[in-house]
Amino acid sequence: MRLLLTTAALFIATPVTAQDMSAFKTGPVFEEFGPHAPVESMTDLPADVSFSVAFDVADAASEGQRHRSFESVARFINMHVANGVDPAQIRVALVVHGKASLDLLSNEAWAARERGGEASPDVNPSAAMLRTMIDYGVDLVLCGQSAAANGIAQDELIEGVRMSLSAMTAHAVLQQNGYTVNPF
C-alpha cells in the first residue's frame, strides 16, 4: 500500500509535458498525412519482409477532425516504405464499423446528415485522406450491419469503399487471405 501511495504521489507531482513531435514527418507515400518518426536502433525489420495487415476501427472521429485511427493506416504505410520496405510488399485493409461508419460518408452525404441536432460541416474531414488511400490501394471495407444500423446506403459512401456482410465477415475473409489484425 505504501508503495502504491508513493508511486501515486510521484505521478501527481510529475509535470505533464507536451510530446516532441518535431521528429515526425509525413511521406514518402502520403505527403499530407501519416506522420512517423525515424527509429535508430530498430532490429525487427527483415529485408524481405511483407505485410498483409487489417486495421479495425469502430469509434467515430473527434468532431471536425480527420479520423486519427484512419490516419494510422497511412502512418503504417509511410513508416515502412521510409524504412526500405517495398510498397508492393504492403497490403493494408481498413475494416470500419460502429459509429466510425459515418466517417466513410461522401462529402455530399456528410453535408446532408445532421449530427446531434446540428447541421454537419460541408465536408467530411476524413474524405480526402480516405480517397487518397483508396487510390493508393488500401482496401476500405464497411460493415454492412453497421451500415444498416446507421441508415447508410452504398451510394452515400466515398467512392471505392466496399460493403461486407459484417465486420466479422470481413475480418474472417481477410484472415483467410493472410491478413493479420493490427491491434492499434
mmCIF file of C-alpha atoms in Angstrom:
data_model
loop_
_atom_site.group_PDB
_atom_site.id
_atom_site.type_symbol
_atom_site.label_atom_id
_atom_site.label_comp_id
_atom_site.label_asym_id
_atom_site.label_seq_id
_atom_site.Cartn_x
_atom_site.Cartn_y
_atom_site.Cartn_z
ATOM 1 C CA MET A 1 0.000 0.000 0.000
ATOM 2 C CA ARG A 2 2.838 2.390 0.888
ATOM 3 C CA LEU A 3 4.493 1.682 -2.498
ATOM 4 C CA LEU A 4 1.223 2.403 -4.273
ATOM 5 C CA LEU A 5 0.779 5.716 -2.429
ATOM 6 C CA THR A 6 4.388 6.712 -3.115
ATOM 7 C CA THR A 7 4.010 5.891 -6.804
ATOM 8 C CA ALA A 8 0.749 7.846 -6.983
ATOM 9 C CA ALA A 9 2.369 10.843 -5.279
ATOM 10 C CA LEU A 10 5.246 10.813 -7.773
ATOM 11 C CA PHE A 11 2.802 10.600 -10.667
ATOM 12 C CA ILE A 12 0.806 13.553 -9.370
ATOM 13 C CA ALA A 13 3.954 15.592 -8.700
ATOM 14 C CA THR A 14 5.437 14.939 -12.163
ATOM 15 C CA PRO A 15 4.685 17.817 -14.534
ATOM 16 C CA VAL A 16 2.916 16.923 -17.746
ATOM 17 C CA THR A 17 4.980 17.878 -20.783
ATOM 18 C CA ALA A 18 3.963 18.008 -24.414
ATOM 19 C CA GLN A 19 5.257 15.307 -26.683
ATOM 20 C CA ASP A 20 8.055 16.366 -29.004
ATOM 21 C CA MET A 21 6.537 15.864 -32.436
ATOM 22 C CA SER A 22 9.307 17.676 -34.320
ATOM 23 C CA ALA A 23 10.887 14.402 -35.484
ATOM 24 C CA PHE A 24 7.625 13.225 -37.075
ATOM 25 C CA LYS A 25 7.403 13.683 -40.832
ATOM 26 C CA THR A 26 4.926 12.595 -43.492
ATOM 27 C CA GLY A 27 5.776 10.723 -46.689
ATOM 28 C CA PRO A 28 7.173 9.079 -48.667
ATOM 29 C CA VAL A 29 3.821 7.664 -49.842
ATOM 30 C CA PHE A 30 1.320 10.069 -48.292
ATOM 31 C CA GLU A 31 2.769 13.589 -48.111
ATOM 32 C CA GLU A 32 -0.286 15.211 -46.494
ATOM 33 C CA PHE A 33 -0.823 12.779 -43.606
ATOM 34 C CA GLY A 34 0.548 9.715 -41.813
ATOM 35 C CA PRO A 35 3.427 11.251 -39.841
ATOM 36 C CA HIS A 36 6.089 8.925 -38.438
ATOM 37 C CA ALA A 37 9.428 9.308 -36.717
ATOM 38 C CA PRO A 38 12.743 7.642 -37.523
ATOM 39 C CA VAL A 39 13.833 4.954 -35.096
ATOM 40 C CA GLU A 40 17.566 4.447 -34.771
ATOM 41 C CA SER A 41 18.222 1.036 -33.242
ATOM 42 C CA MET A 42 15.400 -0.988 -34.746
ATOM 43 C CA THR A 43 16.167 -4.643 -35.224
ATOM 44 C CA ASP A 44 12.852 -6.187 -36.261
ATOM 45 C CA LEU A 45 12.532 -5.266 -39.956
ATOM 46 C CA PRO A 46 13.937 -8.048 -42.167
ATOM 47 C CA ALA A 47 14.992 -7.044 -45.676
ATOM 48 C CA ASP A 48 12.454 -9.383 -47.288
ATOM 49 C CA VAL A 49 9.500 -8.526 -45.033
ATOM 50 C CA SER A 50 5.984 -8.365 -46.432
ATOM 51 C CA PHE A 51 2.836 -7.191 -44.711
ATOM 52 C CA SER A 52 -0.843 -8.039 -45.039
ATOM 53 C CA VAL A 53 -2.460 -6.098 -42.224
ATOM 54 C CA ALA A 54 -6.073 -5.308 -41.367
ATOM 55 C CA PHE A 55 -6.948 -2.351 -39.153
ATOM 56 C CA ASP A 56 -10.244 -2.342 -37.253
ATOM 57 C CA VAL A 57 -11.964 0.943 -36.377
ATOM 58 C CA ALA A 58 -15.286 1.344 -34.567
ATOM 59 C CA ASP A 59 -15.103 4.720 -32.799
ATOM 60 C CA ALA A 60 -16.100 7.918 -34.587
ATOM 61 C CA ALA A 61 -13.598 10.663 -35.298
ATOM 62 C CA SER A 62 -13.420 13.656 -32.991
ATOM 63 C CA GLU A 63 -15.844 16.343 -34.137
ATOM 64 C CA GLY A 64 -14.455 18.321 -37.051
ATOM 65 C CA GLN A 65 -11.194 16.334 -37.119
ATOM 66 C CA ARG A 66 -9.660 13.878 -39.557
ATOM 67 C CA HIS A 67 -10.028 10.361 -38.111
ATOM 68 C CA ARG A 68 -6.810 9.547 -36.217
ATOM 69 C CA SER A 69 -7.299 5.791 -36.471
ATOM 70 C CA PHE A 70 -7.773 6.035 -40.247
ATOM 71 C CA GLU A 71 -4.576 8.082 -40.391
ATOM 72 C CA SER A 72 -2.765 5.252 -38.578
ATOM 73 C CA VAL A 73 -3.149 3.221 -41.772
ATOM 74 C CA ALA A 74 -1.229 5.898 -43.679
ATOM 75 C CA ARG A 75 1.354 6.083 -40.885
ATOM 76 C CA PHE A 76 1.884 2.315 -41.129
ATOM 77 C CA ILE A 77 2.497 2.535 -44.873
ATOM 78 C CA ASN A 78 4.649 5.688 -44.713
ATOM 79 C CA MET A 79 6.941 4.468 -41.938
ATOM 80 C CA HIS A 80 7.592 1.089 -43.521
ATOM 81 C CA VAL A 81 8.256 2.440 -47.010
ATOM 82 C CA ALA A 82 10.516 5.111 -45.471
ATOM 83 C CA ASN A 83 12.475 2.298 -43.859
ATOM 84 C CA GLY A 84 13.062 0.318 -47.030
ATOM 85 C CA VAL A 85 10.016 -1.946 -47.343
ATOM 86 C CA ASP A 86 8.974 -2.348 -50.967
ATOM 87 C CA PRO A 87 5.489 -0.796 -51.328
ATOM 88 C CA ALA A 88 4.459 -3.832 -53.380
ATOM 89 C CA GLN A 89 5.055 -5.919 -50.232
ATOM 90 C CA ILE A 90 2.481 -3.985 -48.173
ATOM 91 C CA ARG A 91 -1.218 -4.905 -48.343
ATOM 92 C CA VAL A 92 -3.479 -2.996 -45.979
ATOM 93 C CA ALA A 93 -7.201 -3.208 -45.288
ATOM 94 C CA LEU A 94 -9.271 -0.908 -43.104
ATOM 95 C CA VAL A 95 -12.419 -2.502 -41.668
ATOM 96 C CA VAL A 96 -14.862 0.084 -40.334
ATOM 97 C CA HIS A 97 -17.928 -0.495 -38.170
ATOM 98 C CA GLY A 98 -19.932 1.106 -35.373
ATOM 99 C CA LYS A 99 -20.042 4.903 -35.183
ATOM 100 C CA ALA A 100 -16.937 5.161 -37.393
ATOM 101 C CA SER A 101 -19.188 4.062 -40.274
ATOM 102 C CA LEU A 102 -20.418 7.634 -40.635
ATOM 103 C CA ASP A 103 -16.839 8.774 -41.246
ATOM 104 C CA LEU A 104 -16.953 6.925 -44.586
ATOM 105 C CA LEU A 105 -19.703 9.157 -45.993
ATOM 106 C CA SER A 106 -19.022 11.119 -49.162
ATOM 107 C CA ASN A 107 -18.873 14.883 -48.774
ATOM 108 C CA GLU A 108 -22.363 15.169 -50.236
ATOM 109 C CA ALA A 109 -23.862 12.602 -47.852
ATOM 110 C CA TRP A 110 -21.881 14.076 -44.953
ATOM 111 C CA ALA A 111 -23.260 17.566 -45.581
ATOM 112 C CA ALA A 112 -26.815 16.216 -45.860
ATOM 113 C CA ARG A 113 -26.714 14.457 -42.469
ATOM 114 C CA GLU A 114 -27.454 16.061 -39.146
ATOM 115 C CA ARG A 115 -25.369 15.257 -36.100
ATOM 116 C CA GLY A 116 -26.691 15.925 -32.643
ATOM 117 C CA GLY A 117 -29.431 18.201 -33.939
ATOM 118 C CA GLU A 118 -26.994 20.477 -35.787
ATOM 119 C CA ALA A 119 -26.132 20.511 -39.443
ATOM 120 C CA SER A 120 -22.844 18.834 -40.309
ATOM 121 C CA PRO A 121 -19.955 20.801 -41.777
ATOM 122 C CA ASP A 122 -19.972 20.791 -45.576
ATOM 123 C CA VAL A 123 -17.066 18.386 -45.857
ATOM 124 C CA ASN A 124 -16.176 15.091 -44.215
ATOM 125 C CA PRO A 125 -12.781 15.879 -42.613
ATOM 126 C CA SER A 126 -11.529 12.363 -43.473
ATOM 127 C CA ALA A 127 -12.847 12.157 -47.049
ATOM 128 C CA ALA A 128 -9.806 13.460 -48.946
ATOM 129 C CA MET A 129 -7.424 11.307 -46.918
ATOM 130 C CA LEU A 130 -9.570 8.190 -47.468
ATOM 131 C CA ARG A 131 -9.905 8.913 -51.198
ATOM 132 C CA THR A 132 -6.108 9.161 -51.465
ATOM 133 C CA MET A 133 -5.624 5.895 -49.545
ATOM 134 C CA ILE A 134 -8.195 4.092 -51.724
ATOM 135 C CA ASP A 135 -6.458 5.379 -54.854
ATOM 136 C CA TYR A 136 -3.184 4.038 -53.446
ATOM 137 C CA GLY A 137 -4.699 0.573 -52.947
ATOM 138 C CA VAL A 138 -5.876 0.460 -49.337
ATOM 139 C CA ASP A 139 -8.905 -1.840 -49.130
ATOM 140 C CA LEU A 140 -11.646 0.075 -47.291
ATOM 141 C CA VAL A 141 -14.412 -2.183 -46.009
ATOM 142 C CA LEU A 142 -17.616 -1.116 -44.280
ATOM 143 C CA CYS A 143 -19.554 -3.471 -42.023
ATOM 144 C CA GLY A 144 -22.953 -3.996 -43.643
ATOM 145 C CA GLN A 145 -24.576 -4.450 -40.243
ATOM 146 C CA SER A 146 -23.285 -1.066 -39.094
ATOM 147 C CA ALA A 147 -24.375 0.492 -42.385
ATOM 148 C CA ALA A 148 -27.895 -0.847 -41.810
ATOM 149 C CA ALA A 149 -27.927 0.339 -38.183
ATOM 150 C CA ASN A 150 -26.819 3.831 -39.247
ATOM 151 C CA GLY A 151 -29.017 4.044 -42.332
ATOM 152 C CA ILE A 152 -26.086 4.224 -44.750
ATOM 153 C CA ALA A 153 -26.606 3.248 -48.387
ATOM 154 C CA GLN A 154 -23.739 2.273 -50.709
ATOM 155 C CA ASP A 155 -24.296 5.383 -52.829
ATOM 156 C CA GLU A 156 -23.632 7.601 -49.784
ATOM 157 C CA LEU A 157 -20.114 6.245 -49.321
ATOM 158 C CA ILE A 158 -16.831 7.627 -50.568
ATOM 159 C CA GLU A 159 -16.262 6.009 -53.938
ATOM 160 C CA GLY A 160 -14.209 2.835 -53.558
ATOM 161 C CA VAL A 161 -15.470 1.815 -50.113
ATOM 162 C CA ARG A 162 -16.817 -1.710 -50.350
ATOM 163 C CA MET A 163 -19.518 -3.246 -48.183
ATOM 164 C CA SER A 164 -19.169 -6.561 -46.371
ATOM 165 C CA LEU A 165 -21.927 -8.582 -44.745
ATOM 166 C CA SER A 166 -20.359 -7.633 -41.411
ATOM 167 C CA ALA A 167 -17.055 -6.549 -39.891
ATOM 168 C CA MET A 168 -16.739 -10.086 -38.516
ATOM 169 C CA THR A 169 -17.149 -11.465 -42.037
ATOM 170 C CA ALA A 170 -14.611 -9.005 -43.445
ATOM 171 C CA HIS A 171 -12.008 -9.964 -40.844
ATOM 172 C CA ALA A 172 -12.637 -13.699 -41.342
ATOM 173 C CA VAL A 173 -12.166 -13.388 -45.114
ATOM 174 C CA LEU A 174 -9.107 -11.164 -44.730
ATOM 175 C CA GLN A 175 -7.556 -13.663 -42.296
ATOM 176 C CA GLN A 176 -8.168 -16.465 -44.787
ATOM 177 C CA ASN A 177 -6.288 -14.318 -47.293
ATOM 178 C CA GLY A 178 -3.263 -13.991 -44.992
ATOM 179 C CA TYR A 179 -4.037 -10.713 -43.215
ATOM 180 C CA THR A 180 -3.292 -10.210 -39.533
ATOM 181 C CA VAL A 181 -5.200 -7.764 -37.376
ATOM 182 C CA ASN A 182 -3.244 -4.751 -36.167
ATOM 183 C CA PRO A 183 -4.190 -4.107 -32.526
ATOM 184 C CA PHE A 184 -3.807 -0.306 -32.824
#
